């Protein structure tokens, strides 16, 4: 949610800042801007544009930047103030000397703004961010770091900041609390960025700035401090994923690439975790005693990760007998949830930065619960806040619609459920082993399913004109129906609802007519016959049915309008397999309708504000 880049070094800052910013465009794409300090005359030059970064690039062709080796850039997902050029970052103070970029929300900005206005500060934007520039100005007495430090003490909320000042052409200041920020360490150059892909082309050495830390960067030095000004020796990490991981590599979209990557992501998870008849989740071994004694599990997550959590509930209950509830993070945190010392709270988050999920686990921790998280981004805030972290290692997910992170989360839930099953011992070991052994075959089945993508594309395109979709599933595939609907609506803007098929008669059936398409998830299961009855009810009301069924199920053809097949697997694992056709249906419909697959309107990849 908003992307920040800052550069100080020997190279030309403007093109570098734009290139790096493009790698963060998934974080927000309402408007963008770059500000630089011109060496020599010490002037600040600012360029901003409404809309995508391409618009800023177009502007720079007619109004190029002078040379500079210090600058900051920002791509915005609007919170306060409509997306336009004035509200785009960077923002500056009254003197025009101080420039800032910000990711997050300043909760007390209205009172700060009123006080600053009383003192004569002139505001030009509707953003919360602009107060930061004016506050720094009000504290500035030639020491930029000290002015930022004093400013931070007055701010409430979440922020990652980049600050430059024309009096200091050799200094870039960074600070963070609640919003991610990394420092990239180069040779005669240093960077700040919201995420690693922005700087990967230049360096792999990074410092993950922690909450409550700030930094002063010059081209050949980086000093890290606490907000109180205490010097900190930062840990330098080495990024291991390749540049290819953040490039499209010939695919039309990141989403398509990431769907294809799923077989490798799952393969690597399965190979790492399952050796012969045993499986490994060492990260949880320190919690063995707690896991034996927990009375219940609460899973908290948002969006697609929430759907993964819902599948997790079915699987954990089936294999371990431990009662599980799943809560949308934003609901959990505001409803005084009943969390005991024997409750295990699990957070699921690709980014590890989702503000509501982070707040939910802080709330649960305060109530004495142990926290285990499933995260994709290493060192993310949710991971750091947890007692145990299970990384999915799915690699960077750039497409805004989550695909490979979702299936990796599902895979992790099967492993966790098996682990809990073994620890609790209420389900026969052989039943747990059957799931684990079947999980080993899933990566190969993914490869096989990807070969059928053209058939899925044909079905998707021939249904792309429908104005409304219903997705129905039962039992462990009820969450699959919700996920299928979410994928479709977010990237094609077609209204879509995911329902438990048994609920169809309690309302959604009123939607059915010849203008509706219904995706019925009907793999082999204990409720298969019930799904067939649902399909017949839809067909007799002229609804079109796209059925997702198990290979070899010829009978379903006489009921459904189209049938897409997934290979046979253990019935608990079917959500892993049906995920792919559901993702592909959404993808091909989105492409057919000319939508922006990777950057759907109004969305951003990492939701770091409430
Ligand atoms: C949908 C999607 C979102 C995220 C949600 C949580 O395709 O990507 O619904 O799943 O914003 O994000 P994370 O997993 O980063 O906490």
Coordinates of C-alpha atoms and ligand atoms in Angstrom, one line a residue:
X1 CA 0.0 0.0 0.0
X2 CA 2.0 2.9 -1.4
X3 CA 5.6 2.3 -2.5
X4 CA 8.6 4.4 -1.5
X5 CA 12.1 4.5 -3.0
X6 CA 15.0 6.7 -2.1
X7 CA 18.5 6.9 -3.6
X8 CA 21.8 8.5 -2.7
X9 CA 24.9 7.7 -4.6
X10 CA 27.1 8.2 -7.7
X11 CA 24.5 7.3 -10.3
X12 CA 21.8 9.5 -11.9
X13 CA 19.0 9.4 -9.4
X14 CA 15.9 10.2 -11.6
X15 CA 15.9 7.3 -14.0
X16 CA 16.9 4.9 -11.2
X17 CA 14.1 6.2 -9.0
X18 CA 11.5 5.7 -11.7
X19 CA 12.7 2.2 -12.6
X20 CA 12.8 1.1 -9.0
X21 CA 9.3 2.6 -8.4
X22 CA 7.9 0.6 -11.3
X23 CA 8.9 -2.6 -9.4
X24 CA 6.7 -1.3 -6.5
X25 CA 3.7 -0.3 -8.6
X26 CA 1.8 -3.4 -7.3
X27 CA 1.6 -1.5 -4.0
X28 CA -0.5 1.3 -5.4
X29 CA -1.0 3.0 -8.7
X30 CA -3.3 6.1 -8.2
X31 CA -0.6 8.6 -8.7
X32 CA 3.2 8.9 -8.5
X33 CA 6.0 11.4 -8.1
X34 CA 9.7 11.9 -7.9
X35 CA 11.6 14.7 -6.1
X36 CA 15.3 15.4 -6.3
X37 CA 18.0 17.7 -4.9
X38 CA 20.0 19.4 -7.7
X39 CA 23.7 19.4 -6.8
X40 CA 25.4 22.8 -6.9
X41 CA 22.4 25.2 -6.6
X42 CA 20.7 22.9 -4.0
X43 CA 17.3 23.3 -5.7
X44 CA 14.5 20.9 -5.2
X45 CA 12.8 19.7 -8.4
X46 CA 9.5 17.8 -8.2
X47 CA 7.5 16.0 -10.8
X48 CA 4.2 14.3 -10.2
X49 CA 1.4 12.7 -12.2
X50 CA -2.1 11.4 -11.7
X51 CA -2.5 7.7 -12.5
X52 CA 0.0 5.1 -13.3
X53 CA 3.8 5.6 -13.3
X54 CA 3.7 5.5 -17.1
X55 CA 2.0 9.0 -16.9
X56 CA 4.9 10.2 -14.9
X57 CA 7.3 8.8 -17.4
X58 CA 5.4 10.6 -20.2
X59 CA 5.7 13.8 -18.2
X60 CA 9.4 13.4 -17.8
X61 CA 9.9 13.1 -21.5
X62 CA 8.6 16.6 -22.0
X63 CA 10.0 17.9 -18.7
X64 CA 13.2 16.0 -17.9
X65 CA 15.0 16.2 -14.6
X66 CA 18.4 17.9 -14.3
X67 CA 21.1 15.6 -13.1
X68 CA 21.0 14.6 -9.4
X69 CA 22.3 11.9 -7.2
X70 CA 19.8 12.3 -4.4
X71 CA 16.1 11.8 -4.6
X72 CA 12.9 10.1 -3.4
X73 CA 9.9 8.7 -5.2
X74 CA 6.5 7.4 -4.4
X75 CA 3.6 5.4 -6.0
X76 CA 0.4 6.0 -4.2
X77 CA -2.7 4.2 -3.0
X78 CA -4.9 7.0 -1.8
X79 CA -6.1 7.1 1.8
X80 CA -6.6 10.8 2.5
X81 CA -7.4 13.0 -0.5
X82 CA -8.5 11.9 -3.9
X83 CA -5.9 10.5 -6.3
X84 CA -4.6 13.6 -8.2
X85 CA -1.4 15.4 -8.9
X86 CA -1.6 17.7 -5.9
X87 CA -2.2 14.8 -3.4
X88 CA 0.6 12.8 -5.1
X89 CA 3.8 12.5 -3.1
X90 CA 6.5 13.8 -2.5
X91 CA 5.1 16.6 -0.3
X92 CA 7.1 19.6 0.7
X93 CA 7.1 22.2 3.5
X94 CA 6.4 26.0 3.1
X95 CA 10.0 26.8 2.3
X96 CA 10.1 24.1 -0.4
X97 CA 13.4 22.9 1.0
X98 CA 12.1 19.7 2.7
X99 CA 10.6 16.8 0.7
X100 CA 9.0 13.7 2.1
X101 CA 7.4 10.5 0.9
X102 CA 5.2 8.5 3.2
X103 CA 3.5 5.1 3.4
X104 CA 0.9 4.6 6.1
X105 CA -1.6 6.8 7.9
X106 CA -1.0 9.6 10.3
X107 CA -4.0 9.3 12.6
X108 CA -3.6 12.6 14.4
X109 CA -3.0 14.7 11.3
X110 CA -6.1 16.8 11.7
X111 CA -5.1 18.3 15.1
X112 CA -1.4 18.6 14.0
X113 CA -2.5 20.4 10.8
X114 CA -4.8 22.8 12.7
X115 CA -1.9 23.7 15.1
X116 CA 0.5 24.2 12.2
X117 CA -2.0 26.3 10.3
X118 CA -2.4 28.5 13.3
X119 CA 1.3 29.1 13.2
X120 CA 1.0 30.2 9.6
X121 CA 1.9 27.0 7.7
X122 CA 0.2 26.8 4.3
X123 CA -1.1 23.4 3.2
X124 CA -1.7 22.6 -0.5
X125 CA -3.0 19.0 -0.4
X126 CA -5.7 17.0 1.4
X127 CA -3.3 14.4 2.6
X128 CA -2.3 13.4 6.1
X129 CA 1.2 13.2 4.8
X130 CA 1.8 16.9 4.3
X131 CA 1.7 17.6 8.0
X132 CA 5.0 15.6 8.3
X133 CA 6.8 18.0 6.0
X134 CA 5.5 21.1 7.9
X135 CA 6.3 19.5 11.2
X136 CA 9.9 18.8 10.1
X137 CA 10.1 22.4 8.9
X138 CA 8.9 23.7 12.3
X139 CA 11.7 21.7 14.1
X140 CA 14.4 22.3 11.5
X141 CA 17.5 24.1 12.8
X142 CA 20.0 22.9 10.2
X143 CA 20.0 19.4 11.7
X144 CA 17.7 17.3 9.5
X145 CA 18.0 14.1 11.6
X146 CA 17.1 15.9 14.8
X147 CA 14.2 17.6 13.1
X148 CA 12.8 14.3 11.8
X149 CA 13.3 12.7 15.3
X150 CA 11.3 15.5 17.0
X151 CA 8.6 15.2 14.3
X152 CA 8.2 11.5 14.8
X153 CA 7.5 11.9 18.5
X154 CA 4.4 13.9 17.6
X155 CA 3.0 11.4 15.0
X156 CA 0.4 8.8 15.8
X157 CA -0.3 6.0 13.4
X158 CA 1.8 4.0 11.0
X159 CA 4.5 5.3 8.7
X160 CA 7.5 4.6 6.6
X161 CA 9.2 7.8 5.6
X162 CA 11.8 9.0 3.3
X163 CA 13.1 12.6 3.8
X164 CA 15.5 14.9 1.9
X165 CA 16.4 18.5 2.3
X166 CA 18.0 20.9 -0.2
X167 CA 20.5 22.0 2.6
X168 CA 21.8 18.5 2.8
X169 CA 22.6 17.1 -0.7
X170 CA 24.5 14.3 1.0
X171 CA 21.8 13.0 3.3
X172 CA 18.7 10.8 3.0
X173 CA 16.7 10.1 6.2
X174 CA 14.4 7.1 6.7
X175 CA 12.1 6.0 9.5
X176 CA 9.5 3.4 10.1
X177 CA 6.8 2.2 12.4
X178 CA 4.1 -0.1 11.3
X179 CA 4.9 0.2 7.5
X180 CA 7.7 -1.7 5.9
X181 CA 11.0 -0.1 4.9
X182 CA 14.3 -1.6 3.8
X183 CA 17.7 -0.2 3.3
X184 CA 19.7 -1.4 0.3
X185 CA 23.5 -1.3 0.7
X186 CA 25.5 -0.6 -2.5
X187 CA 29.0 0.5 -3.4
X188 CA 29.1 4.3 -3.3
X189 CA 25.3 4.2 -3.2
X190 CA 22.6 3.4 -0.8
X191 CA 18.8 3.0 -1.1
X192 CA 15.6 2.9 0.8
X193 CA 12.5 1.1 -0.5
X194 CA 9.2 -0.4 0.7
X195 CA 10.2 -3.8 -0.7
X196 CA 13.2 -5.7 -2.0
X197 CA 12.2 -5.9 -5.8
X198 CA 12.8 -2.2 -6.1
X199 CA 16.5 -2.5 -5.4
X200 CA 17.3 -6.0 -6.4
X201 CA 18.9 -4.9 -9.7
X202 CA 21.5 -2.9 -7.7
X203 CA 22.1 -4.8 -4.5
X204 CA 21.3 -7.9 -2.5
X205 CA 22.6 -6.6 0.8
X206 CA 19.7 -5.2 2.8
X207 CA 18.8 -4.0 6.3
X208 CA 15.2 -4.7 7.3
X209 CA 14.5 -1.6 9.3
X210 CA 12.6 -2.5 12.5
X211 CA 9.6 -0.7 13.9
X212 CA 10.8 2.3 15.9
X213 CA 14.0 2.7 13.9
X214 CA 15.3 5.4 11.7
X215 CA 18.4 5.8 9.6
X216 CA 20.7 8.4 8.1
X217 CA 22.1 7.5 4.7
X218 CA 24.9 9.0 2.8
X219 CA 26.3 7.5 -0.4
X220 CA 29.0 5.6 1.6
X221 CA 27.5 5.2 5.0
X222 CA 24.3 4.1 6.8
X223 CA 23.7 4.8 10.5
X224 CA 20.7 3.3 12.2
X225 CA 19.1 4.7 15.4
X226 CA 16.1 4.2 17.6
X227 CA 13.5 6.9 17.5
X228 CA 15.0 8.0 20.9
X229 CA 18.3 8.5 19.1
X230 CA 20.2 5.5 20.4
X231 CA 22.7 4.1 17.9
X232 CA 21.8 0.5 16.7
X233 CA 24.0 -2.1 15.0
X234 CA 21.8 -3.3 12.2
X235 CA 21.7 -6.9 10.9
X236 CA 22.6 -7.1 7.2
X237 CA 20.7 -9.7 5.3
X238 CA 21.4 -11.2 1.9
X239 CA 18.4 -11.5 -0.5
X240 CA 18.4 -14.9 -2.0
X241 CA 15.7 -14.8 -4.7
X242 CA 16.8 -14.0 -8.2
X243 CA 16.0 -11.0 -10.4
X244 CA 13.9 -13.3 -12.6
X245 CA 11.5 -13.8 -9.7
X246 CA 10.4 -10.2 -10.0
X247 CA 10.3 -10.1 -13.8
X248 CA 7.6 -11.4 -16.2
X249 CA 10.0 -13.7 -18.1
X250 CA 7.9 -13.6 -21.2
X251 CA 4.5 -14.2 -19.6
X252 CA 1.8 -11.7 -20.5
X253 CA 1.1 -11.0 -16.9
X254 CA 2.7 -11.6 -13.5
X255 CA -0.5 -13.4 -12.5
X256 CA -0.1 -15.9 -15.3
X257 CA 3.6 -16.4 -14.4
X258 CA 2.7 -16.9 -10.8
X259 CA 0.0 -19.4 -11.6
X260 CA 2.6 -21.4 -13.6
X261 CA 5.1 -21.2 -10.7
X262 CA 2.7 -23.0 -8.4
X263 CA 3.9 -26.5 -9.3
X264 CA 7.5 -25.5 -8.4
X265 CA 6.5 -23.7 -5.3
X266 CA 4.5 -26.7 -4.1
X267 CA 7.3 -29.1 -5.1
X268 CA 9.9 -27.2 -3.2
X269 CA 7.6 -27.1 -0.1
X270 CA 6.8 -30.8 -0.3
X271 CA 10.5 -31.8 -0.9
X272 CA 11.6 -29.7 2.0
X273 CA 9.0 -30.8 4.4
X274 CA 8.2 -34.5 3.5
X275 CA 11.0 -37.0 3.6
X276 CA 9.8 -40.5 3.0
X277 CA 7.1 -41.3 5.6
X278 CA 8.1 -38.4 7.9
X279 CA 7.4 -34.7 7.6
X280 CA 9.1 -31.8 9.2
X281 CA 7.9 -28.5 10.8
X282 CA 10.9 -27.8 13.0
X283 CA 9.8 -24.2 13.4
X284 CA 7.0 -25.4 15.7
X285 CA 9.1 -27.8 17.7
X286 CA 9.6 -25.3 20.5
X287 CA 5.8 -25.1 20.8
X288 CA 5.2 -28.8 21.1
X289 CA 4.2 -28.6 24.8
X290 CA 1.7 -25.8 24.0
X291 CA 0.3 -27.6 20.9
X292 CA -0.4 -30.7 23.1
X293 CA -2.5 -28.6 25.5
X294 CA -4.3 -26.0 23.3
X295 CA -8.0 -26.0 23.6
X296 CA -8.8 -24.2 20.4
X297 CA -7.3 -22.5 17.4
X298 CA -8.3 -19.1 16.0
X299 CA -7.1 -18.3 12.5
X300 CA -7.0 -14.6 11.6
X301 CA -6.4 -13.3 8.0
X302 CA -7.9 -11.1 5.3
X303 CA -9.1 -11.8 1.7
X304 CA -7.5 -14.7 0.0
X305 CA -5.4 -15.6 3.1
X306 CA -8.7 -15.8 5.0
X307 CA -10.0 -18.3 2.5
X308 CA -6.8 -20.3 3.0
X309 CA -7.6 -20.1 6.7
X310 CA -11.1 -21.5 6.1
X311 CA -9.7 -24.5 4.3
X312 CA -7.3 -24.8 7.2
X313 CA -10.2 -25.1 9.6
X314 CA -11.7 -28.1 7.8
X315 CA -8.3 -29.8 7.5
X316 CA -7.1 -29.1 11.1
X317 CA -10.4 -30.3 12.6
X318 CA -10.4 -33.4 10.4
X319 CA -6.9 -34.4 11.3
X320 CA -6.5 -33.3 14.8
X321 CA -9.9 -32.8 16.3
X322 CA -9.0 -29.4 17.6
X323 CA -11.9 -26.9 17.3
X324 CA -11.0 -24.0 14.9
X325 CA -12.6 -20.7 14.3
X326 CA -11.6 -18.4 11.5
X327 CA -12.0 -14.7 11.7
X328 CA -11.5 -11.8 9.3
X329 CA -8.7 -9.9 11.1
X330 CA -10.6 -6.6 11.1
X331 CA -13.6 -8.3 12.8
X332 CA -11.5 -10.2 15.3
X333 CA -9.6 -7.1 16.6
X334 CA -12.7 -5.0 17.3
X335 CA -15.0 -7.6 18.9
X336 CA -13.2 -8.4 22.2
X337 CA -12.6 -12.0 21.1
X338 CA -12.5 -14.8 23.7
X339 CA -8.8 -15.8 23.7
X340 CA -7.4 -17.9 26.5
X341 CA -3.9 -18.9 27.4
X342 CA -4.6 -22.3 25.8
X343 CA -5.8 -20.7 22.5
X344 CA -3.4 -20.9 19.6
X345 CA -3.8 -17.9 17.2
X346 CA -2.7 -18.4 13.7
X347 CA -2.2 -15.5 11.3
X348 CA -2.0 -16.1 7.6
X349 CA -0.5 -13.4 5.4
X350 CA 1.4 -13.3 2.1
X351 CA 2.9 -9.9 2.7
X352 CA 3.2 -10.2 6.5
X353 CA 2.3 -6.5 6.6
X354 CA -1.5 -6.5 6.5
X355 CA -2.4 -3.9 9.1
X356 CA -5.5 -5.6 10.4
X357 CA -3.9 -9.0 10.8
X358 CA -0.9 -7.5 12.5
X359 CA -3.2 -5.7 14.9
X360 CA -5.2 -8.9 15.5
X361 CA -2.2 -10.9 16.6
X362 CA -1.0 -8.0 18.9
X363 CA -4.5 -8.1 20.5
X364 CA -4.3 -11.9 20.8
X365 CA -0.8 -11.8 22.3
X366 CA -1.9 -9.2 24.8
X367 CA -4.5 -11.8 25.9
X368 CA -1.9 -14.4 26.5
X369 CA -2.2 -16.5 23.3
X370 CA 0.7 -18.1 21.4
X371 CA 0.9 -16.9 17.8
X372 CA 2.0 -19.0 14.9
X373 CA 2.0 -17.3 11.5
X374 CA 2.1 -18.5 7.9
X375 CA 3.9 -15.7 5.9
X376 CA 5.6 -15.4 2.6
X377 CA 7.7 -12.3 3.0
X378 CA 10.7 -13.0 5.2
X379 CA 11.3 -10.7 8.1
X380 CA 7.8 -9.1 7.7
X381 CA 6.1 -7.5 10.7
X382 CA 3.6 -10.3 11.3
X383 CA 6.5 -12.9 11.1
X384 CA 8.5 -10.9 13.7
X385 CA 5.5 -10.5 16.0
X386 CA 4.8 -14.3 16.1
X387 CA 6.1 -17.0 18.4
X388 CA 6.6 -19.3 15.5
X389 CA 6.7 -18.6 11.7
X390 CA 6.2 -20.9 8.9
X391 CA 7.5 -19.3 5.7
X392 CA 5.9 -20.5 2.5
X393 CA 8.9 -19.4 0.4
X394 CA 6.7 -18.9 -2.6
X395 CA 8.9 -16.1 -3.9
X396 CA 7.8 -12.5 -4.6
X397 CA 4.1 -12.3 -5.6
X398 CA 3.7 -9.2 -7.8
X399 CA 0.3 -9.8 -9.4
X400 CA -2.2 -8.0 -7.1
X401 CA -4.5 -11.1 -7.1
X402 CA -2.9 -13.7 -4.9
X403 CA -2.4 -17.1 -6.5
X404 CA 0.8 -19.0 -5.6
X405 CA 0.8 -17.5 -2.1
X406 CA -2.7 -19.0 -1.6
X407 CA -1.8 -22.5 -2.7
X408 CA 1.4 -22.4 -0.7
X409 CA -0.7 -21.4 2.4
X410 CA -3.0 -24.3 1.7
X411 CA 0.0 -26.7 1.5
X412 CA 1.3 -25.3 4.8
X413 CA -2.1 -25.9 6.4
X414 CA -2.0 -29.6 5.4
X415 CA 1.4 -29.9 7.0
X416 CA 0.3 -28.1 10.2
X417 CA -2.9 -30.2 10.4
X418 CA -0.9 -33.3 10.1
X419 CA 1.6 -32.1 12.8
X420 CA -1.3 -31.3 15.2
X421 CA -2.9 -34.6 14.3
X422 CA 0.3 -36.4 15.3
X423 CA 0.7 -34.4 18.5
X424 CA -2.9 -34.9 19.6
X425 CA -3.2 -38.5 18.4
X426 CA -7.0 -38.6 18.1
X427 CA -7.0 -39.5 14.4
X428 CA -5.5 -42.7 13.2
X429 CA -1.9 -42.2 12.1
X430 CA -2.7 -44.0 8.8
X431 CA -5.3 -41.4 7.9
X432 CA -2.8 -38.6 8.5
X433 CA -0.2 -40.4 6.5
X434 CA -2.6 -40.8 3.6
X435 CA -3.0 -37.0 3.3
X436 CA 0.8 -36.4 3.6
X437 CA 1.5 -39.1 0.9
X438 CA -1.1 -37.6 -1.4
X439 CA 0.3 -34.1 -0.9
X440 CA 3.6 -35.4 -2.4
X441 CA 1.9 -35.9 -5.7
X442 CA 0.2 -32.5 -5.9
X443 CA 3.2 -30.7 -7.7
X444 CA 3.2 -33.2 -10.5
X445 CA -0.6 -32.9 -10.8
X446 CA -0.2 -29.1 -11.1
X447 CA 2.1 -29.6 -14.1
X448 CA -0.5 -31.9 -15.7
X449 CA -3.3 -29.5 -15.0
X450 CA -1.4 -26.6 -16.5
X451 CA -1.4 -28.5 -19.8
X452 CA -5.2 -28.2 -19.9
X453 CA -5.1 -24.4 -19.6
X454 CA -6.2 -23.8 -23.2
X455 CA -9.4 -25.7 -22.6
X456 CA -10.0 -23.7 -19.5
X457 CA -9.3 -20.5 -21.4
X458 CA -11.9 -21.5 -24.1
X459 CA -14.6 -22.1 -21.4
X460 CA -13.7 -18.9 -19.6
X461 CA -13.8 -16.8 -22.8
X462 CA -17.2 -18.2 -23.8
X463 CA -18.6 -17.2 -20.5
X464 CA -16.9 -13.8 -20.2
X465 CA -20.1 -11.9 -21.2
X466 CA -22.1 -12.9 -18.1
X467 CA -22.9 -10.0 -15.8
X468 CA -23.0 -12.1 -12.6
X469 CA -21.4 -15.3 -11.4
X470 CA -22.1 -17.6 -8.5
X471 CA -19.5 -20.0 -7.2
X472 CA -20.8 -23.0 -5.2
X473 CA -18.8 -25.5 -3.2
X474 CA -19.4 -27.8 -0.2
X475 CA -17.4 -28.8 2.8
X476 CA -13.7 -28.2 2.2
X477 CA -14.5 -26.6 -1.1
X478 CA -16.9 -24.0 0.3
X479 CA -13.9 -21.7 0.9
X480 CA -12.7 -22.6 -2.7
X481 CA -16.0 -21.2 -4.0
X482 CA -15.4 -18.0 -2.0
X483 CA -11.9 -17.7 -3.3
X484 CA -13.0 -18.4 -6.9
X485 CA -15.6 -15.6 -6.6
X486 CA -13.0 -13.2 -5.1
X487 CA -10.5 -13.9 -7.9
X488 CA -13.1 -13.2 -10.5
X489 CA -14.5 -10.0 -9.0
X490 CA -11.2 -8.4 -8.2
X491 CA -9.7 -8.8 -11.7
X492 CA -12.7 -8.7 -14.0
X493 CA -15.1 -6.5 -11.9
X494 CA -17.9 -8.9 -12.5
X495 CA -20.1 -9.3 -9.4
X496 CA -19.5 -12.8 -8.1
X497 CA -20.5 -14.5 -4.9
X498 CA -19.1 -17.6 -3.3
X499 CA -21.6 -19.7 -1.5
X500 CA -21.9 -23.0 0.4
X501 CA -24.0 -25.0 -2.2
X502 CA -26.4 -26.0 0.6
X503 CA -27.2 -22.4 1.1
X504 CA -28.3 -21.9 -2.5
X505 CA -32.0 -22.5 -1.8
X506 CA -31.9 -20.0 1.0
X507 CA -31.5 -17.0 -1.3
X508 CA -29.0 -17.1 -4.1
X509 CA -31.2 -19.3 -6.3
X510 CA -33.3 -16.2 -6.9
X511 CA -30.4 -14.9 -9.0
X512 CA -30.5 -17.9 -11.4
X513 CA -31.7 -17.4 -15.0
X514 CA -30.3 -17.7 -18.4
X515 CA -28.0 -14.7 -17.9
X516 CA -26.1 -16.2 -14.9
X517 CA -23.2 -18.5 -14.9
X518 CA -22.6 -20.8 -11.9
X519 CA -19.3 -22.4 -11.2
X520 CA -20.0 -25.6 -9.3
X521 CA -17.0 -27.2 -7.6
X522 CA -17.8 -30.9 -7.7
X523 CA -14.8 -33.1 -7.3
X524 CA -15.2 -36.6 -5.9
X525 CA -16.4 -36.2 -2.3
X526 CA -18.9 -37.3 0.3
X527 CA -21.2 -34.5 -0.9
X528 CA -20.8 -35.1 -4.6
X529 CA -24.5 -36.2 -5.1
X530 CA -25.7 -33.1 -3.3
X531 CA -23.7 -31.0 -5.7
X532 CA -25.2 -32.8 -8.7
X533 CA -28.7 -32.0 -7.3
X534 CA -27.6 -28.3 -7.0
X535 CA -26.5 -28.4 -10.7
X536 CA -29.8 -29.9 -11.8
X537 CA -31.7 -27.2 -9.9
X538 CA -29.6 -24.5 -11.6
X539 CA -30.0 -26.1 -15.1
X540 CA -33.8 -26.4 -14.7
X541 CA -33.8 -22.6 -14.1
X542 CA -31.8 -22.1 -17.3
X543 CA -28.6 -21.1 -15.4
X544 CA -25.3 -22.0 -17.2
X545 CA -23.1 -24.4 -15.2
X546 CA -19.3 -24.7 -15.3
X547 CA -18.5 -27.8 -13.3
X548 CA -15.1 -28.6 -11.9
X549 CA -15.0 -32.3 -11.5
X550 CA -12.6 -35.2 -11.0
X551 CA -11.1 -36.8 -14.1
X552 CA -13.1 -39.8 -15.2
X553 CA -16.4 -38.4 -14.1
X554 CA -18.2 -38.7 -17.4
X555 CA -21.7 -38.6 -15.8
X556 CA -21.4 -35.0 -14.9
X557 CA -21.3 -34.0 -18.5
X558 CA -25.0 -34.6 -19.0
X559 CA -25.8 -32.1 -16.2
X560 CA -23.3 -29.3 -16.6
X561 CA -22.9 -26.9 -19.6
X562 CA -19.1 -27.1 -19.4
X563 CA -16.9 -29.5 -17.4
X564 CA -13.3 -28.8 -16.4
X565 CA -11.4 -31.7 -14.9
X566 CA -8.9 -31.9 -12.1
X567 CA -6.9 -35.1 -11.3
X568 CA -8.0 -37.5 -8.6
X569 CA -6.5 -36.9 -5.2
X570 CA -7.3 -37.3 -1.5
X571 CA -10.7 -35.5 -0.9
X572 CA -9.2 -33.2 1.7
X573 CA -6.6 -32.0 -0.8
X574 CA -9.1 -31.1 -3.6
X575 CA -9.0 -27.3 -2.7
X576 CA -5.4 -27.3 -3.8
X577 CA -6.3 -28.7 -7.2
X578 CA -9.5 -26.7 -7.9
X579 CA -7.6 -23.5 -7.1
X580 CA -5.9 -23.6 -10.4
X581 CA -8.9 -23.8 -12.8
X582 CA -10.6 -21.1 -10.6
X583 CA -7.7 -18.8 -11.0
X584 CA -7.4 -19.5 -14.7
X585 CA -11.1 -18.8 -15.2
X586 CA -10.8 -15.4 -13.5
X587 CA -7.6 -14.7 -15.5
X588 CA -8.9 -15.5 -18.9
X589 CA -12.2 -13.7 -18.3
X590 CA -10.3 -10.6 -17.1
X591 CA -8.1 -10.7 -20.2
X592 CA -11.1 -11.1 -22.5
X593 CA -12.8 -8.1 -21.0
X594 CA -9.7 -6.0 -21.4
X595 CA -9.1 -5.5 -17.6
X596 CA -5.8 -4.7 -16.0
X597 CA -5.0 -8.2 -14.7
X598 CA -2.0 -7.4 -12.5
X599 CA -3.2 -4.0 -11.2
X600 CA -6.9 -4.1 -10.9
X601 CA -8.6 -0.8 -10.1
X602 CA -8.7 0.5 -6.5
X603 CA -6.6 -2.4 -5.1
X604 CA -3.1 -2.6 -3.8
X605 CA -1.0 -5.6 -3.0
X606 CA -0.1 -5.0 0.6
X607 CA -2.8 -3.4 2.7
X608 CA -0.8 -1.6 5.4
X609 CA -3.6 0.6 6.5
X610 CA -6.8 -0.4 8.2
Ligands
LIG1 C1 -6.8 -11.2 -3.2 C2 -5.7 -10.7 -2.4 C3 -6.1 -10.1 -1.1 C4 -5.1 -10.5 0.0 C5 -5.4 -9.8 1.3 C6 -4.4 -10.2 2.4 O1 -6.3 -11.8 -4.4 O2 -4.6 -10.8 -2.7 O3 -7.4 -10.4 -0.7 O4 -5.1 -11.9 0.2 O5 -5.2 -8.4 1.1 O6 -3.1 -10.0 2.1 P1 -1.9 -10.7 2.9 O7 -2.0 -12.1 2.6 O8 -0.7 -10.0 2.4 O9 -2.2 -10.4 4.4

